């Protein structure tokens, strides 16, 4: 079967919004929205999902797949200030992060691999055989 | 330190938390996905400059040209002791500890 | 007394016009400001508190190659009644001179000497060895010696990321 490759324009637009604004270099005052970027890539045989989760421990990340929808739930705990401590600036947002991604292909659930390093969650979802690109040779 | 912006690289300003304690300032910057040796923290002219280049996301082990760069600069107050700065990178968060100079800490002087 | 926060500079100028003793400090202050302003933010050994006290001891501030020396006239005091603190780069001398006259009987003609609480604060211009500050009280003069620290100011410091 020839499956037509679906693109995910909505997702990419969102990524652009998150990443595109060009702030002046070394901006001292501007408030910055947390850049919890999500990137989804098609590597041919697999779908690669990368989620930025700085400051989140492995134990506070949960990844689930249900009905072709990949969900990432994470929590970044609010630091508690001790006595004699005070905020000078607080731009980082804390709390719960939830993101669901509609997978464009059927994937092999048993072979999903996830790693969490340097605040980056990387999920590799191998495509189901029928979704893999095939070269059709002409006889 | 690179001065210009590399072509095709998004320059981002990392979000920052700064907490003042009795003896220090603790600066936390969200810089997810950086390799430790690609993070630069420098003091120059009483400014703290942080920059980090992030390589392409992909299967781990494969590193591409940088696709993103984080940059931010902070003007330091003169109570910061620039000679005792500590920087740690963990979970995609760079934590910089700036100690206050001793003469800014509470002290009582006894008369001889 | 008035609780309006006064402008120390104006106050200083007015005071130095009225009292010759302050002129020296004022001109020193101006000179030092000129010298240091580019290097250190804020005033240099500038007096910060000008209110909230009954009297103000006269203070001389000198700078030499190795230290800042501050001399305060605190006649007739017990050294335990003087408190010196350093916090947030501000050196504060405060204390109280007890009024011995109240205890005496009889009529007196003249009260010129000052009594009561006093407080003076000074912002330190440079880096000092704050653990080596010396304070001596002798013959009614409090002498504070604040040794300067050789501040290593390298052009560029690379912070190692661990």
PDB file of N, CA, C and O in Angstrom, chain A residues 94-122:
ATOM      1  N   UNK A  94       6.877  27.107  36.410  1.00  0.00           N
ATOM      2  CA  UNK A  94       6.890  25.798  37.048  1.00  0.00           C
ATOM      3  C   UNK A  94       5.493  25.213  37.003  1.00  0.00           C
ATOM      4  O   UNK A  94       4.528  25.891  36.709  1.00  0.00           O
ATOM      5  N   UNK A  95       5.414  23.949  37.297  1.00  0.00           N
ATOM      6  CA  UNK A  95       4.111  23.321  37.332  1.00  0.00           C
ATOM      7  C   UNK A  95       4.001  22.216  36.303  1.00  0.00           C
ATOM      8  O   UNK A  95       5.009  21.661  35.840  1.00  0.00           O
ATOM      9  N   UNK A  96       2.763  21.927  35.911  1.00  0.00           N
ATOM     10  CA  UNK A  96       2.510  20.797  35.030  1.00  0.00           C
ATOM     11  C   UNK A  96       2.613  21.189  33.565  1.00  0.00           C
ATOM     12  O   UNK A  96       2.210  22.281  33.163  1.00  0.00           O
ATOM     13  N   UNK A  97       3.159  20.288  32.791  1.00  0.00           N
ATOM     14  CA  UNK A  97       3.267  20.477  31.352  1.00  0.00           C
ATOM     15  C   UNK A  97       2.615  19.274  30.695  1.00  0.00           C
ATOM     16  O   UNK A  97       2.873  18.129  31.067  1.00  0.00           O
ATOM     17  N   UNK A  98       1.733  19.538  29.734  1.00  0.00           N
ATOM     18  CA  UNK A  98       1.058  18.436  29.083  1.00  0.00           C
ATOM     19  C   UNK A  98       0.978  18.713  27.593  1.00  0.00           C
ATOM     20  O   UNK A  98       0.632  19.815  27.161  1.00  0.00           O
ATOM     21  N   UNK A  99       1.311  17.712  26.831  1.00  0.00           N
ATOM     22  CA  UNK A  99       1.303  17.904  25.389  1.00  0.00           C
ATOM     23  C   UNK A  99       0.877  16.602  24.718  1.00  0.00           C
ATOM     24  O   UNK A  99       1.397  15.538  25.038  1.00  0.00           O
ATOM     25  N   UNK A 100      -0.055  16.689  23.798  1.00  0.00           N
ATOM     26  CA  UNK A 100      -0.486  15.506  23.061  1.00  0.00           C
ATOM     27  C   UNK A 100      -0.186  15.703  21.591  1.00  0.00           C
ATOM     28  O   UNK A 100      -0.397  16.779  21.037  1.00  0.00           O
ATOM     29  N   UNK A 101       0.324  14.673  20.987  1.00  0.00           N
ATOM     30  CA  UNK A 101       0.682  14.753  19.574  1.00  0.00           C
ATOM     31  C   UNK A 101      -0.029  13.642  18.817  1.00  0.00           C
ATOM     32  O   UNK A 101       0.095  12.459  19.161  1.00  0.00           O
ATOM     33  N   UNK A 102      -0.754  14.039  17.807  1.00  0.00           N
ATOM     34  CA  UNK A 102      -1.404  13.082  16.927  1.00  0.00           C
ATOM     35  C   UNK A 102      -0.354  12.484  16.010  1.00  0.00           C
ATOM     36  O   UNK A 102       0.211  13.186  15.179  1.00  0.00           O
ATOM     37  N   UNK A 103      -0.085  11.223  16.147  1.00  0.00           N
ATOM     38  CA  UNK A 103       0.954  10.633  15.301  1.00  0.00           C
ATOM     39  C   UNK A 103       0.442  10.455  13.876  1.00  0.00           C
ATOM     40  O   UNK A 103      -0.672   9.972  13.678  1.00  0.00           O
ATOM     41  N   UNK A 104       1.230  10.847  12.913  1.00  0.00           N
ATOM     42  CA  UNK A 104       0.766  10.773  11.529  1.00  0.00           C
ATOM     43  C   UNK A 104       0.828   9.360  10.959  1.00  0.00           C
ATOM     44  O   UNK A 104       0.281   9.106   9.883  1.00  0.00           O
ATOM     45  N   UNK A 105       1.522   8.455  11.643  1.00  0.00           N
ATOM     46  CA  UNK A 105       1.654   7.084  11.138  1.00  0.00           C
ATOM     47  C   UNK A 105       1.325   6.092  12.235  1.00  0.00           C
ATOM     48  O   UNK A 105       1.521   6.381  13.408  1.00  0.00           O
ATOM     49  N   UNK A 106       0.942   4.945  11.838  1.00  0.00           N
ATOM     50  CA  UNK A 106       0.862   3.872  12.832  1.00  0.00           C
ATOM     51  C   UNK A 106       2.282   3.479  13.253  1.00  0.00           C
ATOM     52  O   UNK A 106       3.194   3.457  12.419  1.00  0.00           O
ATOM     53  N   UNK A 107       2.473   3.243  14.526  1.00  0.00           N
ATOM     54  CA  UNK A 107       3.805   2.905  15.018  1.00  0.00           C
ATOM     55  C   UNK A 107       3.785   1.574  15.756  1.00  0.00           C
ATOM     56  O   UNK A 107       2.721   1.071  16.110  1.00  0.00           O
ATOM     57  N   UNK A 108       4.971   1.009  15.961  1.00  0.00           N
ATOM     58  CA  UNK A 108       5.076  -0.252  16.693  1.00  0.00           C
ATOM     59  C   UNK A 108       5.272   0.078  18.170  1.00  0.00           C
ATOM     60  O   UNK A 108       6.352   0.482  18.598  1.00  0.00           O
ATOM     61  N   UNK A 109       4.217  -0.079  18.919  1.00  0.00           N
ATOM     62  CA  UNK A 109       4.221   0.356  20.311  1.00  0.00           C
ATOM     63  C   UNK A 109       5.310  -0.320  21.134  1.00  0.00           C
ATOM     64  O   UNK A 109       5.928   0.301  22.004  1.00  0.00           O
ATOM     65  N   UNK A 110       5.584  -1.575  20.836  1.00  0.00           N
ATOM     66  CA  UNK A 110       6.555  -2.319  21.653  1.00  0.00           C
ATOM     67  C   UNK A 110       7.976  -1.813  21.443  1.00  0.00           C
ATOM     68  O   UNK A 110       8.862  -2.092  22.244  1.00  0.00           O
ATOM     69  N   UNK A 111       8.204  -1.124  20.363  1.00  0.00           N
ATOM     70  CA  UNK A 111       9.576  -0.727  20.051  1.00  0.00           C
ATOM     71  C   UNK A 111       9.848   0.762  20.283  1.00  0.00           C
ATOM     72  O   UNK A 111      10.859   1.297  19.820  1.00  0.00           O
ATOM     73  N   UNK A 112       8.954   1.403  20.982  1.00  0.00           N
ATOM     74  CA  UNK A 112       9.161   2.830  21.250  1.00  0.00           C
ATOM     75  C   UNK A 112      10.291   2.992  22.263  1.00  0.00           C
ATOM     76  O   UNK A 112      10.325   2.303  23.280  1.00  0.00           O
ATOM     77  N   UNK A 113      11.222   3.877  21.940  1.00  0.00           N
ATOM     78  CA  UNK A 113      12.344   4.123  22.860  1.00  0.00           C
ATOM     79  C   UNK A 113      12.334   5.581  23.277  1.00  0.00           C
ATOM     80  O   UNK A 113      12.034   6.467  22.476  1.00  0.00           O
ATOM     81  N   UNK A 114      12.638   5.814  24.542  1.00  0.00           N
ATOM     82  CA  UNK A 114      12.674   7.198  25.029  1.00  0.00           C
ATOM     83  C   UNK A 114      13.926   7.422  25.864  1.00  0.00           C
ATOM     84  O   UNK A 114      14.352   6.553  26.619  1.00  0.00           O
ATOM     85  N   UNK A 115      14.521   8.586  25.688  1.00  0.00           N
ATOM     86  CA  UNK A 115      15.664   8.945  26.537  1.00  0.00           C
ATOM     87  C   UNK A 115      15.453  10.354  27.071  1.00  0.00           C
ATOM     88  O   UNK A 115      14.707  11.159  26.497  1.00  0.00           O
ATOM     89  N   UNK A 116      16.099  10.623  28.153  1.00  0.00           N
ATOM     90  CA  UNK A 116      15.936  11.927  28.795  1.00  0.00           C
ATOM     91  C   UNK A 116      17.312  12.390  29.243  1.00  0.00           C
ATOM     92  O   UNK A 116      17.909  11.829  30.150  1.00  0.00           O
ATOM     93  N   UNK A 117      17.817  13.383  28.553  1.00  0.00           N
ATOM     94  CA  UNK A 117      19.182  13.834  28.827  1.00  0.00           C
ATOM     95  C   UNK A 117      19.270  15.336  28.621  1.00  0.00           C
ATOM     96  O   UNK A 117      18.719  15.880  27.662  1.00  0.00           O
ATOM     97  N   UNK A 118      19.994  15.998  29.514  1.00  0.00           N
ATOM     98  CA  UNK A 118      20.188  17.449  29.436  1.00  0.00           C
ATOM     99  C   UNK A 118      18.875  18.215  29.251  1.00  0.00           C
ATOM    100  O   UNK A 118      18.805  19.187  28.503  1.00  0.00           O
ATOM    101  N   UNK A 119      17.845  17.716  29.911  1.00  0.00           N
ATOM    102  CA  UNK A 119      16.564  18.404  29.823  1.00  0.00           C
ATOM    103  C   UNK A 119      15.838  18.207  28.507  1.00  0.00           C
ATOM    104  O   UNK A 119      14.913  18.937  28.171  1.00  0.00           O
ATOM    105  N   UNK A 120      16.258  17.200  27.744  1.00  0.00           N
ATOM    106  CA  UNK A 120      15.618  16.903  26.464  1.00  0.00           C
ATOM    107  C   UNK A 120      15.033  15.492  26.517  1.00  0.00           C
ATOM    108  O   UNK A 120      15.754  14.533  26.788  1.00  0.00           O
ATOM    109  N   UNK A 121      13.762  15.420  26.224  1.00  0.00           N
ATOM    110  CA  UNK A 121      13.126  14.111  26.113  1.00  0.00           C
ATOM    111  C   UNK A 121      13.087  13.742  24.641  1.00  0.00           C
ATOM    112  O   UNK A 121      12.573  14.500  23.818  1.00  0.00           O
ATOM    113  N   UNK A 122      13.678  12.597  24.322  1.00  0.00           N
ATOM    114  CA  UNK A 122      13.699  12.154  22.919  1.00  0.00           C
ATOM    115  C   UNK A 122      12.954  10.833  22.816  1.00  0.00           C
ATOM    116  O   UNK A 122      13.281   9.877  23.518  1.00  0.00           O
TER     117      UNK A 122
END
